[in-house]
CSV table of C-alpha atoms in Angstrom, one decimal:
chain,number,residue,atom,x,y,z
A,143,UNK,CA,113.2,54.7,172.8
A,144,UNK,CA,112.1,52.7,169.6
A,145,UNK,CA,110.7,56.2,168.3
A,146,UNK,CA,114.1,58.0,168.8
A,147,UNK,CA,116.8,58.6,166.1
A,148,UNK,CA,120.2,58.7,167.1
A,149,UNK,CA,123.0,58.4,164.3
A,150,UNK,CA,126.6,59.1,164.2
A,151,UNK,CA,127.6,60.4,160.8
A,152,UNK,CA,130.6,58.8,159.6
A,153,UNK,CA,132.9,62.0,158.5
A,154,UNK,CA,136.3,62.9,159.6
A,155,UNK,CA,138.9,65.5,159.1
A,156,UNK,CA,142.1,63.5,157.5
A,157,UNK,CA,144.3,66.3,159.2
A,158,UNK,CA,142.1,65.8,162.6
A,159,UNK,CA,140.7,69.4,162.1
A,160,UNK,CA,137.6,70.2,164.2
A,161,UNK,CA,134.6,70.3,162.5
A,162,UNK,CA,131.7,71.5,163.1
A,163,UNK,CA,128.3,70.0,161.4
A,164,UNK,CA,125.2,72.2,160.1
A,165,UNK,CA,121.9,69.9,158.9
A,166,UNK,CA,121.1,71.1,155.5
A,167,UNK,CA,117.6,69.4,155.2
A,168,UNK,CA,115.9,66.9,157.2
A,169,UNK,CA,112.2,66.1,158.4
A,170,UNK,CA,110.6,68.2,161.3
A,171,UNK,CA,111.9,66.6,164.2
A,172,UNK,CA,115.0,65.9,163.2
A,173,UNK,CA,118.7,67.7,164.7
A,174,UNK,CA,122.2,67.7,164.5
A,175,UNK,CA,124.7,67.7,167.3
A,176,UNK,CA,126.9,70.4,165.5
A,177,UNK,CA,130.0,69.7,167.7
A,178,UNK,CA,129.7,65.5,167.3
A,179,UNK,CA,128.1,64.8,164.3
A,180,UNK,CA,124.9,63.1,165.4
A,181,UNK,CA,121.4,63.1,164.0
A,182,UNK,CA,118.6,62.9,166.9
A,183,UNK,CA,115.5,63.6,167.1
A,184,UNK,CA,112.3,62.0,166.0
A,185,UNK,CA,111.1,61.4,162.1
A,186,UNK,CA,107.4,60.5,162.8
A,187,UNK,CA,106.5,58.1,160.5
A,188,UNK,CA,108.8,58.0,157.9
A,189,UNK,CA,110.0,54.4,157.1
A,190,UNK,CA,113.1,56.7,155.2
A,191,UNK,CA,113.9,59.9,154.8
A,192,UNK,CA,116.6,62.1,153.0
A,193,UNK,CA,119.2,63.8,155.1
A,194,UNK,CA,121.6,66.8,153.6
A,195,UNK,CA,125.1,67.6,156.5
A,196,UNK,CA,127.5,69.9,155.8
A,197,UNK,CA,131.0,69.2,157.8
A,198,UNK,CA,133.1,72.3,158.0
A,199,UNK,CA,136.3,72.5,159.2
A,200,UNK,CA,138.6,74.7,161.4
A,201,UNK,CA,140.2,76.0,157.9
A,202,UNK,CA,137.1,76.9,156.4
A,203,UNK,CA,136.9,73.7,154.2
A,204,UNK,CA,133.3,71.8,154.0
A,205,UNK,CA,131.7,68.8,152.4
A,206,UNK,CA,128.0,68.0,151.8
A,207,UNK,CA,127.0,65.0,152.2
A,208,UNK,CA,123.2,63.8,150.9
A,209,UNK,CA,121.9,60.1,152.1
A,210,UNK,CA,119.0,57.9,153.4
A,211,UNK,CA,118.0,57.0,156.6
A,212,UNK,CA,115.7,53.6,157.0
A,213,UNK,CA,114.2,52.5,159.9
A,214,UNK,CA,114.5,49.3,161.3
């Protein structure tokens, strides 16, 4: 649907550890798939908006990651 967001955010593990992602801060409307890493949902709308992820690892390990999302 033209209102729909769906984007795949581009981390990896380098040793191929699972991860598992948390959204840290986002619009209303907006989700995480915690086990694949993609954003969903609906922003209104926002021509761009801030989105905070946090990929943690099977070891415990995490990185936050902070970036802007922009329509089309």
């Amino acid at each position: 649907k033209p209102d729909s967001l769906y984007y795949q955010v581009p981390i990896i593990d380098p040793d191929n550890d699972r991860l598992v992602f948390t959204l840290l801060n986002a619009p209303r409307g907006v989700m995480i798939d915690r086990n694949t890493g993609v954003i969903y949902g609906n922003a209104g709308d926002a021509a761009s908006f801030e989105v905070s992820v946090r990929a943690t690892d099977t070891d415990g390990a995490y990185l936050d990651v902070k970036f802007t999302l922009i329509a089309p």
